[in-house]
Amino acid sequence: SQTIHQWPATLVQPVGSPLSLECTVEGTSNPNLYWYRQAAGRGLQLLFYSVGIGQISSEVPQNLSASRPQDRQFILSSKKLLLSDSGFYLCAWKRVGRNQPQHFGDGTRLSIL
Amino acid sequence: SQQGEEDPQALSIQEGENATMNCSYKTSINNLQWYRQNSGRGLVHLILIRSNEREKHSGRLRVTLDTSKKSSSLLITASRAADTASYFCATDGESSASKIIFGSGTRLSIRP
């Protein structure tokens, strides 16, 4: 069976510090991978998605970047965090093709001080 | 930009009653999906309805899709306290099957 791991679960970082959130998927090959951000009590904002190694689509101009160094690894990064980067970050995967559901990790709650 | 918008934003009902949530979207889709999120957790997929389907059932869930009105509804029958969660619709775009866009969600509270 497939599993998705996302860590850390919570993170407190000072403004201006770097960020690296990691997401890995097991039990499947060549998944589509996604990073979302969710503000408190709000919906999900698509940040990045990837259909293959090294292929990243950015949806929102911002202070963040994403990389996919391996087939089942998706990393969200920032060189200098802003207060507005606070939020709940969710990683998800789905099988390639139409009519496939997404499967989510448990999320990382990021607080910027 | 948001593709799906849920209505209402919040809903509080008595246990045992039915809960209906609606979703509207803007562009052509391959399918529409509903997800559930418990507080502080990731989303869990509930049901997927394809653009050529009009109604789908799964247990106590019933989903309808009206592509002419670009809208969908999620009905939860005989609600239970454990159904308390946020519910989101998401669309898989016709132009890009890889890009999934979520709505803003409905917060459902079930009163015991």
PDB file of C-alpha atoms in Angstrom:
ATOM      1  CA  SER A   1       0.000   0.000   0.000  1.00  0.00           C
ATOM      2  CA  GLN A   2       1.026   3.578  -0.544  1.00  0.00           C
ATOM      3  CA  THR A   3       2.009   5.938   2.236  1.00  0.00           C
ATOM      4  CA  ILE A   4       3.035   9.554   2.384  1.00  0.00           C
ATOM      5  CA  HIS A   5       5.346  10.992   5.013  1.00  0.00           C
ATOM      6  CA  GLN A   6       5.620  14.661   5.752  1.00  0.00           C
ATOM      7  CA  TRP A   7       7.829  16.199   8.380  1.00  0.00           C
ATOM      8  CA  PRO A   8       8.231  17.911  10.717  1.00  0.00           C
ATOM      9  CA  ALA A   9       4.722  18.086  12.160  1.00  0.00           C
ATOM     10  CA  THR A  10       5.342  21.494  13.706  1.00  0.00           C
ATOM     11  CA  LEU A  11       8.039  24.068  13.186  1.00  0.00           C
ATOM     12  CA  VAL A  12       8.750  27.443  14.748  1.00  0.00           C
ATOM     13  CA  GLN A  13      11.195  29.611  12.851  1.00  0.00           C
ATOM     14  CA  PRO A  14      12.417  33.206  13.178  1.00  0.00           C
ATOM     15  CA  VAL A  15      11.824  35.705  10.388  1.00  0.00           C
ATOM     16  CA  GLY A  16      14.678  35.607   7.883  1.00  0.00           C
ATOM     17  CA  SER A  17      15.676  32.024   8.585  1.00  0.00           C
ATOM     18  CA  PRO A  18      15.729  29.316   5.874  1.00  0.00           C
ATOM     19  CA  LEU A  19      13.152  26.571   5.516  1.00  0.00           C
ATOM     20  CA  SER A  20      13.145  23.024   4.262  1.00  0.00           C
ATOM     21  CA  LEU A  21      10.062  20.803   4.470  1.00  0.00           C
ATOM     22  CA  GLU A  22      10.278  17.308   3.109  1.00  0.00           C
ATOM     23  CA  CYS A  23       7.675  14.939   1.760  1.00  0.00           C
ATOM     24  CA  THR A  24       8.216  11.374   0.605  1.00  0.00           C
ATOM     25  CA  VAL A  25       5.871   8.828  -0.895  1.00  0.00           C
ATOM     26  CA  GLU A  26       6.235   5.073  -0.674  1.00  0.00           C
ATOM     27  CA  GLY A  27       4.612   2.260  -2.600  1.00  0.00           C
ATOM     28  CA  THR A  28       4.073   3.977  -5.934  1.00  0.00           C
ATOM     29  CA  SER A  29       6.112   5.210  -8.877  1.00  0.00           C
ATOM     30  CA  ASN A  30       6.053   8.461 -10.824  1.00  0.00           C
ATOM     31  CA  PRO A  31       3.366  10.123  -8.737  1.00  0.00           C
ATOM     32  CA  ASN A  32       2.162  13.661  -9.243  1.00  0.00           C
ATOM     33  CA  LEU A  33       3.237  15.626  -6.158  1.00  0.00           C
ATOM     34  CA  TYR A  34       1.742  18.754  -4.628  1.00  0.00           C
ATOM     35  CA  TRP A  35       2.434  21.404  -1.998  1.00  0.00           C
ATOM     36  CA  TYR A  36      -0.516  23.355  -0.575  1.00  0.00           C
ATOM     37  CA  ARG A  37      -0.717  26.034   2.103  1.00  0.00           C
ATOM     38  CA  GLN A  38      -3.753  26.502   4.304  1.00  0.00           C
ATOM     39  CA  ALA A  39      -4.387  29.594   6.380  1.00  0.00           C
ATOM     40  CA  ALA A  40      -6.336  29.089   9.613  1.00  0.00           C
ATOM     41  CA  GLY A  41      -9.971  28.248   8.879  1.00  0.00           C
ATOM     42  CA  ARG A  42      -9.476  28.640   5.142  1.00  0.00           C
ATOM     43  CA  GLY A  43      -9.179  26.545   2.016  1.00  0.00           C
ATOM     44  CA  LEU A  44      -6.080  25.134   0.381  1.00  0.00           C
ATOM     45  CA  GLN A  45      -3.894  27.280  -1.828  1.00  0.00           C
ATOM     46  CA  LEU A  46      -1.933  25.318  -4.433  1.00  0.00           C
ATOM     47  CA  LEU A  47       1.718  26.388  -4.258  1.00  0.00           C
ATOM     48  CA  PHE A  48       3.590  23.912  -6.458  1.00  0.00           C
ATOM     49  CA  TYR A  49       2.981  20.685  -8.292  1.00  0.00           C
ATOM     50  CA  SER A  50       5.277  18.276 -10.077  1.00  0.00           C
ATOM     51  CA  VAL A  51       4.620  15.654 -12.726  1.00  0.00           C
ATOM     52  CA  GLY A  52       8.180  14.263 -12.721  1.00  0.00           C
ATOM     53  CA  ILE A  53      11.716  14.576 -11.420  1.00  0.00           C
ATOM     54  CA  GLY A  54      12.966  18.124 -11.842  1.00  0.00           C
ATOM     55  CA  GLN A  55       9.599  19.295 -13.239  1.00  0.00           C
ATOM     56  CA  ILE A  56       8.038  21.945 -11.017  1.00  0.00           C
ATOM     57  CA  SER A  57       5.029  24.140 -11.757  1.00  0.00           C
ATOM     58  CA  SER A  58       4.656  27.211  -9.577  1.00  0.00           C
ATOM     59  CA  GLU A  59       1.178  28.571  -9.018  1.00  0.00           C
ATOM     60  CA  VAL A  60       1.767  31.593  -6.829  1.00  0.00           C
ATOM     61  CA  PRO A  61       4.663  34.050  -6.968  1.00  0.00           C
ATOM     62  CA  GLN A  62       6.137  34.045  -3.509  1.00  0.00           C
ATOM     63  CA  ASN A  63       9.031  33.572  -1.205  1.00  0.00           C
ATOM     64  CA  LEU A  64       9.034  29.791  -1.576  1.00  0.00           C
ATOM     65  CA  SER A  65      10.504  27.263  -3.991  1.00  0.00           C
ATOM     66  CA  ALA A  66      10.091  23.547  -4.539  1.00  0.00           C
ATOM     67  CA  SER A  67      12.340  20.788  -5.805  1.00  0.00           C
ATOM     68  CA  ARG A  68      11.918  17.152  -6.721  1.00  0.00           C
ATOM     69  CA  PRO A  69      15.362  15.561  -6.564  1.00  0.00           C
ATOM     70  CA  GLN A  70      14.005  12.012  -6.619  1.00  0.00           C
ATOM     71  CA  ASP A  71      10.871  10.391  -8.005  1.00  0.00           C
ATOM     72  CA  ARG A  72       9.087  10.194  -4.659  1.00  0.00           C
ATOM     73  CA  GLN A  73      10.615  13.134  -2.820  1.00  0.00           C
ATOM     74  CA  PHE A  74       9.236  16.666  -2.848  1.00  0.00           C
ATOM     75  CA  ILE A  75      10.889  19.495  -0.934  1.00  0.00           C
ATOM     76  CA  LEU A  76       9.544  22.942  -0.096  1.00  0.00           C
ATOM     77  CA  SER A  77      12.184  25.570   0.637  1.00  0.00           C
ATOM     78  CA  SER A  78      12.770  29.186   1.412  1.00  0.00           C
ATOM     79  CA  LYS A  79      15.994  31.136   1.754  1.00  0.00           C
ATOM     80  CA  LYS A  80      14.470  33.780   4.043  1.00  0.00           C
ATOM     81  CA  LEU A  81      11.125  33.276   5.756  1.00  0.00           C
ATOM     82  CA  LEU A  82       8.593  36.082   6.064  1.00  0.00           C
ATOM     83  CA  LEU A  83       5.879  36.461   8.700  1.00  0.00           C
ATOM     84  CA  SER A  84       3.328  35.837   5.941  1.00  0.00           C
ATOM     85  CA  ASP A  85       4.785  32.361   5.362  1.00  0.00           C
ATOM     86  CA  SER A  86       3.110  31.120   8.530  1.00  0.00           C
ATOM     87  CA  GLY A  87       0.466  28.476   7.902  1.00  0.00           C
ATOM     88  CA  PHE A  88      -0.344  24.820   7.584  1.00  0.00           C
ATOM     89  CA  TYR A  89       1.579  23.160   4.749  1.00  0.00           C
ATOM     90  CA  LEU A  90       0.228  20.026   3.167  1.00  0.00           C
ATOM     91  CA  CYS A  91       1.906  17.632   0.779  1.00  0.00           C
ATOM     92  CA  ALA A  92      -0.157  15.345  -1.441  1.00  0.00           C
ATOM     93  CA  TRP A  93       0.306  12.806  -4.206  1.00  0.00           C
ATOM     94  CA  LYS A  94      -1.857  11.234  -6.840  1.00  0.00           C
ATOM     95  CA  ARG A  95      -1.436   8.702  -9.610  1.00  0.00           C
ATOM     96  CA  VAL A  96      -0.841  10.042 -13.087  1.00  0.00           C
ATOM     97  CA  GLY A  97      -3.895  10.449 -15.250  1.00  0.00           C
ATOM     98  CA  ARG A  98      -7.435  11.670 -15.069  1.00  0.00           C
ATOM     99  CA  ASN A  99      -9.934  10.840 -12.356  1.00  0.00           C
ATOM    100  CA  GLN A 100      -7.426   9.986  -9.666  1.00  0.00           C
ATOM    101  CA  PRO A 101      -7.904  11.154  -6.062  1.00  0.00           C
ATOM    102  CA  GLN A 102      -5.235  12.901  -4.050  1.00  0.00           C
ATOM    103  CA  HIS A 103      -3.708  11.471  -0.886  1.00  0.00           C
ATOM    104  CA  PHE A 104      -2.481  13.853   1.765  1.00  0.00           C
ATOM    105  CA  GLY A 105       0.178  13.860   4.422  1.00  0.00           C
ATOM    106  CA  ASP A 106      -0.588  14.989   7.956  1.00  0.00           C
ATOM    107  CA  GLY A 107       0.778  18.478   7.351  1.00  0.00           C
ATOM    108  CA  THR A 108       3.359  20.777   8.895  1.00  0.00           C
ATOM    109  CA  ARG A 109       2.253  23.702  11.039  1.00  0.00           C
ATOM    110  CA  LEU A 110       4.774  26.489  10.465  1.00  0.00           C
ATOM    111  CA  SER A 111       4.897  29.473  12.799  1.00  0.00           C
ATOM    112  CA  ILE A 112       7.140  32.408  12.031  1.00  0.00           C
ATOM    113  CA  LEU A 113       8.201  34.598  14.936  1.00  0.00           C
TER     114      LEU A 113
ATOM    115  CA  SER B   1      -7.362  31.817  -7.834  1.00  0.00           C
ATOM    116  CA  GLN B   2     -10.059  29.692  -6.254  1.00  0.00           C
ATOM    117  CA  GLN B   3     -11.848  27.324  -8.596  1.00  0.00           C
ATOM    118  CA  GLY B   4     -14.412  25.913  -6.206  1.00  0.00           C
ATOM    119  CA  GLU B   5     -16.469  27.811  -3.691  1.00  0.00           C
ATOM    120  CA  GLU B   6     -18.428  25.961  -1.033  1.00  0.00           C
ATOM    121  CA  ASP B   7     -21.676  27.088   0.436  1.00  0.00           C
ATOM    122  CA  PRO B   8     -22.437  27.500   3.275  1.00  0.00           C
ATOM    123  CA  GLN B   9     -19.158  28.425   4.941  1.00  0.00           C
ATOM    124  CA  ALA B  10     -20.386  26.902   8.195  1.00  0.00           C
ATOM    125  CA  LEU B  11     -23.231  24.551   9.054  1.00  0.00           C
ATOM    126  CA  SER B  12     -24.459  23.340  12.436  1.00  0.00           C
ATOM    127  CA  ILE B  13     -27.082  20.602  12.653  1.00  0.00           C
ATOM    128  CA  GLN B  14     -28.482  18.119  15.142  1.00  0.00           C
ATOM    129  CA  GLU B  15     -27.187  14.580  15.157  1.00  0.00           C
ATOM    130  CA  GLY B  16     -29.354  12.405  12.938  1.00  0.00           C
ATOM    131  CA  GLU B  17     -30.265  15.208  10.541  1.00  0.00           C
ATOM    132  CA  ASN B  18     -29.032  15.394   6.980  1.00  0.00           C
ATOM    133  CA  ALA B  19     -26.299  17.844   5.978  1.00  0.00           C
ATOM    134  CA  THR B  20     -26.095  19.372   2.523  1.00  0.00           C
ATOM    135  CA  MET B  21     -23.098  21.310   1.236  1.00  0.00           C
ATOM    136  CA  ASN B  22     -22.776  22.938  -2.153  1.00  0.00           C
ATOM    137  CA  CYS B  23     -19.845  23.718  -4.408  1.00  0.00           C
ATOM    138  CA  SER B  24     -19.640  25.962  -7.453  1.00  0.00           C
ATOM    139  CA  TYR B  25     -16.767  26.120  -9.896  1.00  0.00           C
ATOM    140  CA  LYS B  26     -15.776  28.223 -12.862  1.00  0.00           C
ATOM    141  CA  THR B  27     -14.084  26.252 -15.633  1.00  0.00           C
ATOM    142  CA  SER B  28     -14.573  22.935 -17.432  1.00  0.00           C
ATOM    143  CA  ILE B  29     -13.550  19.909 -15.409  1.00  0.00           C
ATOM    144  CA  ASN B  30     -12.694  16.235 -15.751  1.00  0.00           C
ATOM    145  CA  ASN B  31     -14.092  15.469 -12.344  1.00  0.00           C
ATOM    146  CA  LEU B  32     -15.056  16.948  -9.016  1.00  0.00           C
ATOM    147  CA  GLN B  33     -13.893  15.517  -5.718  1.00  0.00           C
ATOM    148  CA  TRP B  34     -14.971  15.921  -2.122  1.00  0.00           C
ATOM    149  CA  TYR B  35     -12.573  15.733   0.800  1.00  0.00           C
ATOM    150  CA  ARG B  36     -12.901  15.832   4.550  1.00  0.00           C
ATOM    151  CA  GLN B  37     -10.468  17.426   6.999  1.00  0.00           C
ATOM    152  CA  ASN B  38     -10.477  16.950  10.736  1.00  0.00           C
ATOM    153  CA  SER B  39      -8.992  19.845  12.652  1.00  0.00           C
ATOM    154  CA  GLY B  40      -5.215  20.039  12.282  1.00  0.00           C
ATOM    155  CA  ARG B  41      -4.983  17.017  10.007  1.00  0.00           C
ATOM    156  CA  GLY B  42      -4.494  16.258   6.348  1.00  0.00           C
ATOM    157  CA  LEU B  43      -7.396  15.857   3.945  1.00  0.00           C
ATOM    158  CA  VAL B  44      -9.063  12.530   3.314  1.00  0.00           C
ATOM    159  CA  HIS B  45     -10.630  11.739  -0.042  1.00  0.00           C
ATOM    160  CA  LEU B  46     -14.348  10.918   0.183  1.00  0.00           C
ATOM    161  CA  ILE B  47     -15.740  10.591  -3.305  1.00  0.00           C
ATOM    162  CA  LEU B  48     -14.943  11.465  -6.930  1.00  0.00           C
ATOM    163  CA  ILE B  49     -17.583  12.152  -9.547  1.00  0.00           C
ATOM    164  CA  ARG B  50     -16.641  12.334 -13.210  1.00  0.00           C
ATOM    165  CA  SER B  51     -17.887  15.048 -15.520  1.00  0.00           C
ATOM    166  CA  ASN B  52     -20.157  12.588 -17.359  1.00  0.00           C
ATOM    167  CA  GLU B  53     -21.799  11.394 -14.133  1.00  0.00           C
ATOM    168  CA  ARG B  54     -24.736  13.112 -12.455  1.00  0.00           C
ATOM    169  CA  GLU B  55     -24.977  11.314  -9.135  1.00  0.00           C
ATOM    170  CA  LYS B  56     -22.833   9.021  -7.025  1.00  0.00           C
ATOM    171  CA  HIS B  57     -23.309   7.276  -3.701  1.00  0.00           C
ATOM    172  CA  SER B  58     -20.903   5.967  -1.102  1.00  0.00           C
ATOM    173  CA  GLY B  59     -22.378   4.789   2.195  1.00  0.00           C
ATOM    174  CA  ARG B  60     -24.128   7.773   3.777  1.00  0.00           C
ATOM    175  CA  LEU B  61     -22.702  10.138   1.169  1.00  0.00           C
ATOM    176  CA  ARG B  62     -24.518  11.261  -1.942  1.00  0.00           C
ATOM    177  CA  VAL B  63     -22.880  13.576  -4.464  1.00  0.00           C
ATOM    178  CA  THR B  64     -24.548  15.262  -7.405  1.00  0.00           C
ATOM    179  CA  LEU B  65     -22.941  17.129 -10.276  1.00  0.00           C
ATOM    180  CA  ASP B  66     -24.582  19.600 -12.643  1.00  0.00           C
ATOM    181  CA  THR B  67     -22.033  20.595 -15.264  1.00  0.00           C
ATOM    182  CA  SER B  68     -24.470  23.003 -16.945  1.00  0.00           C
ATOM    183  CA  LYS B  69     -24.634  25.007 -13.717  1.00  0.00           C
ATOM    184  CA  LYS B  70     -21.040  24.211 -12.746  1.00  0.00           C
ATOM    185  CA  SER B  71     -22.156  23.054  -9.333  1.00  0.00           C
ATOM    186  CA  SER B  72     -22.081  20.033  -7.075  1.00  0.00           C
ATOM    187  CA  SER B  73     -23.644  19.052  -3.783  1.00  0.00           C
ATOM    188  CA  LEU B  74     -22.589  16.696  -1.011  1.00  0.00           C
ATOM    189  CA  LEU B  75     -25.310  15.177   1.137  1.00  0.00           C
ATOM    190  CA  ILE B  76     -24.473  13.368   4.364  1.00  0.00           C
ATOM    191  CA  THR B  77     -27.470  11.443   5.632  1.00  0.00           C
ATOM    192  CA  ALA B  78     -28.187  10.526   9.257  1.00  0.00           C
ATOM    193  CA  SER B  79     -25.318  12.657  10.538  1.00  0.00           C
ATOM    194  CA  ARG B  80     -23.178  11.556  13.473  1.00  0.00           C
ATOM    195  CA  ALA B  81     -21.005  13.520  15.878  1.00  0.00           C
ATOM    196  CA  ALA B  82     -17.962  11.984  14.167  1.00  0.00           C
ATOM    197  CA  ASP B  83     -18.948  13.749  10.921  1.00  0.00           C
ATOM    198  CA  THR B  84     -17.884  17.049  12.487  1.00  0.00           C
ATOM    199  CA  ALA B  85     -15.111  18.304  10.175  1.00  0.00           C
ATOM    200  CA  SER B  86     -14.428  20.662   7.291  1.00  0.00           C
ATOM    201  CA  TYR B  87     -15.475  19.517   3.841  1.00  0.00           C
ATOM    202  CA  PHE B  88     -13.832  20.677   0.633  1.00  0.00           C
ATOM    203  CA  CYS B  89     -14.603  20.275  -3.020  1.00  0.00           C
ATOM    204  CA  ALA B  90     -11.777  20.119  -5.543  1.00  0.00           C
ATOM    205  CA  THR B  91     -11.673  20.114  -9.306  1.00  0.00           C
ATOM    206  CA  ASP B  92      -9.382  18.337 -11.719  1.00  0.00           C
ATOM    207  CA  GLY B  93      -9.199  20.658 -14.686  1.00  0.00           C
ATOM    208  CA  GLU B  94     -10.037  19.554 -18.193  1.00  0.00           C
ATOM    209  CA  SER B  95      -6.982  21.348 -19.522  1.00  0.00           C
ATOM    210  CA  SER B  96      -4.632  19.917 -16.921  1.00  0.00           C
ATOM    211  CA  ALA B  97      -5.400  16.646 -15.162  1.00  0.00           C
ATOM    212  CA  SER B  98      -2.450  17.297 -12.869  1.00  0.00           C
ATOM    213  CA  LYS B  99      -3.643  20.546 -11.367  1.00  0.00           C
ATOM    214  CA  ILE B 100      -6.119  20.169  -8.508  1.00  0.00           C
ATOM    215  CA  ILE B 101      -7.765  23.283  -7.136  1.00  0.00           C
ATOM    216  CA  PHE B 102      -9.671  23.372  -3.854  1.00  0.00           C
ATOM    217  CA  GLY B 103     -12.538  25.471  -2.639  1.00  0.00           C
ATOM    218  CA  SER B 104     -12.673  27.327   0.653  1.00  0.00           C
ATOM    219  CA  GLY B 105     -14.585  24.625   2.507  1.00  0.00           C
ATOM    220  CA  THR B 106     -17.652  24.164   4.698  1.00  0.00           C
ATOM    221  CA  ARG B 107     -17.187  23.703   8.444  1.00  0.00           C
ATOM    222  CA  LEU B 108     -19.749  21.174   9.600  1.00  0.00           C
ATOM    223  CA  SER B 109     -20.631  20.829  13.276  1.00  0.00           C
ATOM    224  CA  ILE B 110     -22.894  18.046  14.481  1.00  0.00           C
ATOM    225  CA  ARG B 111     -24.630  18.753  17.797  1.00  0.00           C
ATOM    226  CA  PRO B 112     -25.212  15.651  19.962  1.00  0.00           C
TER     227      PRO B 112
END
